[in-house]
XYZ file of C-alpha atoms in Angstrom:
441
model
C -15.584 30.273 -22.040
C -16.457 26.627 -22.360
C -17.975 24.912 -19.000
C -14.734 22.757 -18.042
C -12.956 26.144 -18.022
C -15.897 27.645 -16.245
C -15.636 25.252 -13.699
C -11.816 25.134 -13.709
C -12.034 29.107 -12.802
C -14.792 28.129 -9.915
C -12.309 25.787 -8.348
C -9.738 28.343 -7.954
C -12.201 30.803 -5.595
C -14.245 27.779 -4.388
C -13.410 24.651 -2.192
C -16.131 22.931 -2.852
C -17.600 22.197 -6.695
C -20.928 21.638 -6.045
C -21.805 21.198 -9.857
C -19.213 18.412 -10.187
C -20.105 14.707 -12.394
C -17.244 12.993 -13.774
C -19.597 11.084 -16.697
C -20.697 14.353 -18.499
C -17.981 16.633 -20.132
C -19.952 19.695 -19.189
C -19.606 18.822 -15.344
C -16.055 17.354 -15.356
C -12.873 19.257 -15.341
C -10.274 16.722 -16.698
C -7.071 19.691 -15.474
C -8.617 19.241 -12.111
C -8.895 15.582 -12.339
C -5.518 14.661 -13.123
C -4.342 17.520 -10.904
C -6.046 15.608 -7.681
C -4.210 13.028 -8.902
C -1.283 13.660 -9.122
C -0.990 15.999 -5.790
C -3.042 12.942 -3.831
C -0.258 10.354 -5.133
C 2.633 12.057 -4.139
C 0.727 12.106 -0.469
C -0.034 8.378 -1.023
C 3.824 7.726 -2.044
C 5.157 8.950 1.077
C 2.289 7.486 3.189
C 3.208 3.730 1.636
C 7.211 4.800 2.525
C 6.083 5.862 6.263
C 4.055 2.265 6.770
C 7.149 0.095 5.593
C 9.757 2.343 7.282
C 9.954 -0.248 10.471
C 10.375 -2.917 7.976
C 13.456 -1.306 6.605
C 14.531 -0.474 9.573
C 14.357 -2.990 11.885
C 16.799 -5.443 10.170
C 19.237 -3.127 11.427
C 18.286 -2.186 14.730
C 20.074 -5.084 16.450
C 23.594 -3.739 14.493
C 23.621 -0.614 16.136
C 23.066 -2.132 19.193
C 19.339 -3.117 20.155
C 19.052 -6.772 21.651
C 15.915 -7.633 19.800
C 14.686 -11.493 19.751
C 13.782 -12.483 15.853
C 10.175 -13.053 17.161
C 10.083 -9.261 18.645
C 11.238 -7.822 15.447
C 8.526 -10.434 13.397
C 6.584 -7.997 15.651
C 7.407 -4.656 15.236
C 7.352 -5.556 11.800
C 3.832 -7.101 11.832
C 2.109 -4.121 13.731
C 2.524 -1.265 10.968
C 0.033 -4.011 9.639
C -2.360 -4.417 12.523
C -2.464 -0.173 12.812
C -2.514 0.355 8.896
C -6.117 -2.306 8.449
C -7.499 -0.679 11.647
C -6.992 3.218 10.745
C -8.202 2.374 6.914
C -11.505 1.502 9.111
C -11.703 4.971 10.224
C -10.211 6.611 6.638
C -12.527 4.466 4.636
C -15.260 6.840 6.222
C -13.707 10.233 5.625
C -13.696 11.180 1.795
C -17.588 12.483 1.946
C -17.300 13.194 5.115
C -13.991 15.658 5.454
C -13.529 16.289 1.352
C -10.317 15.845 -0.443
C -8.256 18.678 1.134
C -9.040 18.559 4.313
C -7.946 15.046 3.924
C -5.413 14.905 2.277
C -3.494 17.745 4.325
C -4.629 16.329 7.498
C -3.056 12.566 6.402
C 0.125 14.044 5.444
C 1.123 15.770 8.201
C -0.206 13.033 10.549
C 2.683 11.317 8.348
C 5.302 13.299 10.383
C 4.577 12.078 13.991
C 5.946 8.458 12.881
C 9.084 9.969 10.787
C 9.907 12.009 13.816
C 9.474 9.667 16.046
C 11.794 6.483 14.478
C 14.441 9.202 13.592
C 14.673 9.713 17.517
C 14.070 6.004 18.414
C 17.002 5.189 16.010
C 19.337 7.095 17.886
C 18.290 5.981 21.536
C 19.411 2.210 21.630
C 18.004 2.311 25.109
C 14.508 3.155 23.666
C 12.474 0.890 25.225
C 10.166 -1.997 23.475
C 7.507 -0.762 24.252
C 7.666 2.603 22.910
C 8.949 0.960 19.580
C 5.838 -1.071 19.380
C 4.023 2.350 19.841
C 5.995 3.837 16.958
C 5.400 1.057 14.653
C 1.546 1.579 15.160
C 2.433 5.327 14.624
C 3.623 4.129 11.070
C 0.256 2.664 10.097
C -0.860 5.959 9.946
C 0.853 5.912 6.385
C -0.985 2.241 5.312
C -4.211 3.984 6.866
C -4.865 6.906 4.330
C -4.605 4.652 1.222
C -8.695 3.269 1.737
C -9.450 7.369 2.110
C -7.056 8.271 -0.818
C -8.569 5.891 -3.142
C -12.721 6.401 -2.313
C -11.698 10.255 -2.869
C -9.914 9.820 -6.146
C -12.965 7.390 -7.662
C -15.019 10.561 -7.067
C -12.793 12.227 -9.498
C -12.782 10.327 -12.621
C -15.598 8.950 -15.624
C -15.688 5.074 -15.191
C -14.098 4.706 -18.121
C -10.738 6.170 -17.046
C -11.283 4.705 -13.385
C -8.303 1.951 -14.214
C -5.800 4.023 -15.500
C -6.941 6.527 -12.692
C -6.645 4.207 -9.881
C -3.985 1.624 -10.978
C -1.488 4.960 -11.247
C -2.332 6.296 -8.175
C -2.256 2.626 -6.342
C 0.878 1.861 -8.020
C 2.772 5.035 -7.785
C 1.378 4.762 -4.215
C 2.659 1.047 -3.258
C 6.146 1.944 -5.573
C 6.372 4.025 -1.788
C 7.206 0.603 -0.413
C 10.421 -0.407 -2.679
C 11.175 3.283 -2.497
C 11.830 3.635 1.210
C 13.700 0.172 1.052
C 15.789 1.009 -1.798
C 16.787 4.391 -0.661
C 17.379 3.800 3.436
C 20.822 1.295 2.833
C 21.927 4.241 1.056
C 20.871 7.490 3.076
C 22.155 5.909 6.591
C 25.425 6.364 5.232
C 26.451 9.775 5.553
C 25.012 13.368 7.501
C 21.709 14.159 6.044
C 20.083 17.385 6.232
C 22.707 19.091 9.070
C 22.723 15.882 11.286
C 26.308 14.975 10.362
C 26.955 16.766 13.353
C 24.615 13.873 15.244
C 26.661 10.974 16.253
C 26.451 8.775 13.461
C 26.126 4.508 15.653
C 28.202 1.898 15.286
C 27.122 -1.205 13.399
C 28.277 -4.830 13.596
C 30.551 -4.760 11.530
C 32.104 -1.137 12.300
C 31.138 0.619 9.659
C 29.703 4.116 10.907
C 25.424 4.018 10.466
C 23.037 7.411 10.724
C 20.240 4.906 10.595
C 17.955 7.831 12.094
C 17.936 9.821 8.433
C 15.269 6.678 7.603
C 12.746 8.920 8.947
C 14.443 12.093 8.712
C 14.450 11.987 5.221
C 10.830 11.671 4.742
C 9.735 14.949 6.909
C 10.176 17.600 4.225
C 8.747 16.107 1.512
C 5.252 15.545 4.031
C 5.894 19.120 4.795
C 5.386 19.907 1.092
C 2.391 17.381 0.397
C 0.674 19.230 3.313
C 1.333 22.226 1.837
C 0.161 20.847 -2.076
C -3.376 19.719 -1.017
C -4.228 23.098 1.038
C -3.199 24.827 -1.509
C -4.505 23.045 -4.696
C -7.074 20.230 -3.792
C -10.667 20.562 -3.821
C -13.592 19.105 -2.781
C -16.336 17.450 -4.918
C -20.480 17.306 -4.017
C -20.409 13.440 -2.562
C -21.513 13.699 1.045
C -22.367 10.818 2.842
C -22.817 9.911 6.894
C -21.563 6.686 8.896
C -25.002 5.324 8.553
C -25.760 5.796 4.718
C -22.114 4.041 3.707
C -23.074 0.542 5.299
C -24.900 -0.274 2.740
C -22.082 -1.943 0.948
C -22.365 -4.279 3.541
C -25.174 -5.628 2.062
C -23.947 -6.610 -0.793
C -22.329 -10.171 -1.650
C -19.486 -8.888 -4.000
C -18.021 -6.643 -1.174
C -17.585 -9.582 0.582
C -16.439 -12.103 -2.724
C -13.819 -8.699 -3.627
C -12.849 -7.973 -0.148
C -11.672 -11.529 -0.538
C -9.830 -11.704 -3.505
C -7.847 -8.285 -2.604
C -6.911 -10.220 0.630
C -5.197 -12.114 -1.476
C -3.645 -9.712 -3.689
C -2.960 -6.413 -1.766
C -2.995 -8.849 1.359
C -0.222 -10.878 0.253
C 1.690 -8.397 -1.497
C 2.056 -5.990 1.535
C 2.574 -8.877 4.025
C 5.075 -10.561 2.001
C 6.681 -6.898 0.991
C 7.066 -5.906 4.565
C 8.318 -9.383 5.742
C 10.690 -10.240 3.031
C 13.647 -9.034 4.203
C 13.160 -10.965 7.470
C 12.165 -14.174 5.877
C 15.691 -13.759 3.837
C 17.524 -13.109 7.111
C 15.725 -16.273 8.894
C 15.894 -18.401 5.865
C 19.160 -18.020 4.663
C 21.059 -15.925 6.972
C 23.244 -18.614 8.789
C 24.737 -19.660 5.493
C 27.831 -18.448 4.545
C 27.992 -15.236 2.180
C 24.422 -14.950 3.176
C 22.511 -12.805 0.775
C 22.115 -9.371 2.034
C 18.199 -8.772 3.193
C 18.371 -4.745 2.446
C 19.726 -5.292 -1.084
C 17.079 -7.714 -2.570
C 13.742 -6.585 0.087
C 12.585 -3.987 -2.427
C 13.189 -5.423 -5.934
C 9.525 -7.339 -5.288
C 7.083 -4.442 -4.247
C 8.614 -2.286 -7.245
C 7.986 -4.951 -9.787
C 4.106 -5.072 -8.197
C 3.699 -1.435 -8.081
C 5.157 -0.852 -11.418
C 3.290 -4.007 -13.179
C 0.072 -2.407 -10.740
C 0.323 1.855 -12.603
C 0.955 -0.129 -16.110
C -2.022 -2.669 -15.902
C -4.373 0.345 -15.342
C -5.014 1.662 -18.796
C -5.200 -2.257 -20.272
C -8.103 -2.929 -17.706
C -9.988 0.213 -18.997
C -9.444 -1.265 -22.111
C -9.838 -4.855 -21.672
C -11.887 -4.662 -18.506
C -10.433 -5.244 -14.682
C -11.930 -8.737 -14.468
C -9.206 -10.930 -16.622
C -6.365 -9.313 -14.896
C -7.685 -10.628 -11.881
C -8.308 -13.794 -12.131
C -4.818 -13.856 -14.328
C -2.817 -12.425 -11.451
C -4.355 -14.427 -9.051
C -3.611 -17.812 -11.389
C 0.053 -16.474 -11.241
C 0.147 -16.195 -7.635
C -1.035 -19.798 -7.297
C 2.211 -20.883 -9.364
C 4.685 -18.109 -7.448
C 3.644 -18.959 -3.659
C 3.688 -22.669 -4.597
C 7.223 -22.278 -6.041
C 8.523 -20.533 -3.399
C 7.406 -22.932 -0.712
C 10.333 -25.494 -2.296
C 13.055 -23.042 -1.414
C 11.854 -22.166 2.517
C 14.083 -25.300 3.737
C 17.499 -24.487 1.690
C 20.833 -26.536 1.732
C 22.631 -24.037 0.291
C 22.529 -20.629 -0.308
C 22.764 -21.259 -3.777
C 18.864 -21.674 -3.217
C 18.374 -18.285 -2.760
C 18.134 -17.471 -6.247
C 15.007 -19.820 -6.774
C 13.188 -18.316 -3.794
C 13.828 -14.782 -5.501
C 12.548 -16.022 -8.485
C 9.265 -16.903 -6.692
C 8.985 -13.708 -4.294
C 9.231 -11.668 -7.967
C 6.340 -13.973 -9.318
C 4.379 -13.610 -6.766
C 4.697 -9.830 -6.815
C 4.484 -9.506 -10.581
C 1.329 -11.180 -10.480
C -0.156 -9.603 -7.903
C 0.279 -6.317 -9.321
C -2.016 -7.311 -12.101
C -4.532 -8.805 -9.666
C -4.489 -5.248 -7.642
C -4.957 -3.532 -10.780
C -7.871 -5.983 -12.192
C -9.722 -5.223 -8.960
C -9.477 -1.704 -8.504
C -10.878 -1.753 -12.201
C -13.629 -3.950 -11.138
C -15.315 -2.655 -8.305
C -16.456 1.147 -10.077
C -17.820 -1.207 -12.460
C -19.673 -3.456 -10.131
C -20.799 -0.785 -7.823
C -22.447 2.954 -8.087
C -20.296 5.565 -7.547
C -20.884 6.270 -3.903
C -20.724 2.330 -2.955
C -17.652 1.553 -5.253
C -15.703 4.290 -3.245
C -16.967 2.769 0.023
C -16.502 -0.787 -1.328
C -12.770 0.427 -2.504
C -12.194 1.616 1.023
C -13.155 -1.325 2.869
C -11.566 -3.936 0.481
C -8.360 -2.044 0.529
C -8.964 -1.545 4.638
C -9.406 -5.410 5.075
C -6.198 -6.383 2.887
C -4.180 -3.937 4.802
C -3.541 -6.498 7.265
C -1.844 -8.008 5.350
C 1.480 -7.498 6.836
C 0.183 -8.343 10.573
C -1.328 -11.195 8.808
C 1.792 -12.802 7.320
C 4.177 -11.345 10.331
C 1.957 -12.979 13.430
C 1.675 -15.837 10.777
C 5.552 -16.287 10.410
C 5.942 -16.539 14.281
C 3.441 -19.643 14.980
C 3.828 -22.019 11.648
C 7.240 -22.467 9.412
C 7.585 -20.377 6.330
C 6.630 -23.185 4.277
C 3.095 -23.839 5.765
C 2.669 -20.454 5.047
C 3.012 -20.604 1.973
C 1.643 -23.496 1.218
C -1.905 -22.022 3.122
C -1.215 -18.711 1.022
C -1.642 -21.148 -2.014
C -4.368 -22.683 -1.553
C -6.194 -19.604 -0.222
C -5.137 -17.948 -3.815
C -6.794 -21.288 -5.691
C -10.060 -20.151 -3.717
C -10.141 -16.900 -4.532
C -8.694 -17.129 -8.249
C -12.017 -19.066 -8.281
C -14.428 -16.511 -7.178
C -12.546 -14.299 -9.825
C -13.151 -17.086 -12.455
C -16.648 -17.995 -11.460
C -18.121 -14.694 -10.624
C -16.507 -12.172 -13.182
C -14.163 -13.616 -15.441
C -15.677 -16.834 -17.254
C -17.929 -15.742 -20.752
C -21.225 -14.752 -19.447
C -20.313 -13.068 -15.918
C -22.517 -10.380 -14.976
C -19.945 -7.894 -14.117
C -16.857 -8.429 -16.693
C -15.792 -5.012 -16.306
């Protein structure tokens, strides 16, 4: 029996693989590997659905008869944002700490508290604001697990394959974003799951909405990832306390990358979970007014898919030339998309899409240049606390752009977004990816 399968075998009776090293063949179990993967993903998918399920929801609250203020829902919207940077804090911490099954299971069904509670809150129109704002932190739970997720995973895989490893489990992951706002227009249309019986609500324009099945379609499928990691997930030999993983702190290029995915992730999930209110503010009082549900989640696909793609080139090319590529792109998308923030006509609309799409495209190649980078730049321990705080630190994104959105017009925020993406396309340039750079990788 050859060692993989030895240790393949051990997995099964053990939790823990204490003989586990990802860059030597005879201490790495690739079944295993891709296994974690895989199981961890399909958490991560739903967790990235849970975090943006206020933002698909909430353009519709006020149809079925909530009386919310556009600077309330900017809000509601914003805090999934605020929780999701916070709890990646406290996640960022837990991979040596808790293991990947214990925490994985515990993340997913944490996952069901916020599912349960929107799919009562969107049936209560009396619910009051206050108790939405505490379901909308609820949600963050879902943007909180990615910074554990992603530290665990790194533990899992040879630096050669960390790219392809990472950029399909953050893009599979963030493809949870278009996912719950492609599929809620359509599942609020009809009984779900024995709740036709439920009273479907009334929207504006009569048509009959059960806009509660935007969390009540999520609950099985957590049920099931819950089930998946106790059952199959493992844990490897990387322990570390609070104290030993501040080292990273240390460090200059957890500060120059924790930049540089602010602008990538940051933007992406601020500008993923706002979009669909930006369309409504922007061109909403025009005639024939573009529809904010049927155009919000053509962007965060287009990232997450250009995001799982990149992976393998950056293990072949190296992470560093994506990002400072995808960060030269974003430059040109956020500055083109700051011309079409103060339309005429809603024929206008079409050239702010066209911007929103470039700045997504680009910054899924920037997420997947960095995610590359930093096992490169960093041992293995420190590159899966450096991943964790990076990714916790962009997660505010979406508080960042939604608190953003309520003080300054759409078009200084763009045109600040740009010239923060010139600074940090920069440090990608000047640090990584000119000829000579000490860590190209």
């Amino acid at each position: 029996m050859s060692a993989a399968s030895s240790a393949l075998v051990a997995s099964k009776l053990n939790p823990d693989l204490s003989n586990w090293d990802p860059e030597h063949e005879e201490t790495w179990d690739s079944r295993l590997a891709w296994r974690t993967l895989w199981i961890t993903t399909f958490s991560l998918t739903l967790s990235f659905a849970t975090w943006y399920l206020v933002s698909a929801i909430a353009p519709r609250l006020n149809d079925i008869g909530y009386t919310l203020a556009p600077g309330q829902l900017y809000w509601l919207v914003a805090i999934p944002g605020l929780a999701g940077g916070l709890l990646r804090l406290v996640f960022m911490f837990l991979p040596p700490i808790m293991g990947t099954r214990a925490l994985v299971a515990m993340s997913s069904a944490l996952l069901v508290l916020p599912m349960l509670g929107w799919t009562l809150a969107a049936r209560d129109t009396t619910t009051p604001y206050w108790v939405l704002l505490a379901l909308a932190f609820a949600a963050g739970i879902g943007g909180g697990t990615f910074s554990g997720f992603m530290a665990s995973t790194s533990y899992f895989f040879p630096k050669r394959l960390a790219g392809t490893a990472l950029g399909l489990q953050a893009g599979l992951g963030n493809f949870g974003i278009g996912l719950m706002q492609l599929i809620l227009p359509w599942v609020v249309g009809f009984g779900l799951l024995g709740t036709a019986a439920l009273t479907p609500q009334s929207s504006a324009d009569g048509d009959l909405v059960w806009l509660h099945n935007g969390g009540l379609v999520l609950i099985p499928w957590a049920l099931l990832a819950v089930v998946l990691a106790a059952v199959f997930l493992r844990r490897v030999p990387v322990t570390a306390n609070f104290r030993e993983q501040m080292d990273i702190f240390k460090i200059k290029h957890t500060w120059i990358m924790t930049a540089i995915y602010l602008m990538s992730f940051g933007a992406y999930s601020g500008l993923a979970a706002q979009m669909g209110l930006i369309i409504l503010n922007v061109y909403g009082d025009f005639p024939n007014a573009p529809n904010p549900l049927a155009f919000a989640f053509i962007g965060p696909i287009v990232g997450a898919l250009v995001r799982a793609a990149s992976g393998p080139l950056c293990d072949k090319w190296g992470g560093a030339i994506f990002t400072f590529v995808g960060g030269a792109g974003m430059v040109v998308g956020t500055a083109v998309t700051a011309f079409f923030l103060n339309p005429t006509s809603v024929d206008q609309f079409w050239g702010f899409l066209a911007g929103m799409i470039t700045i997504f495209f680009f910054a899924g190649l920037a997420n997947a240049g960095t995610f590359k980078q930093m096992p490169m730049i960093f041992p293995k321990r420190q590159a899966g606390g450096a991943i964790a705080w990076t990714s916790a630190i962009a997660a505010f994104g979406p508080f960042i752009v939604g608190i953003s959105l309520t003080m300054i017009s759409p078009t200084a925020f763009f045109i600040a977004v740009t010239v923060f993406s010139v600074f940090c396309t920069w440090l990608a340039w000047h640090y990584y990816a000119r000829p000579g750079a000490p860590f190209p990788g």
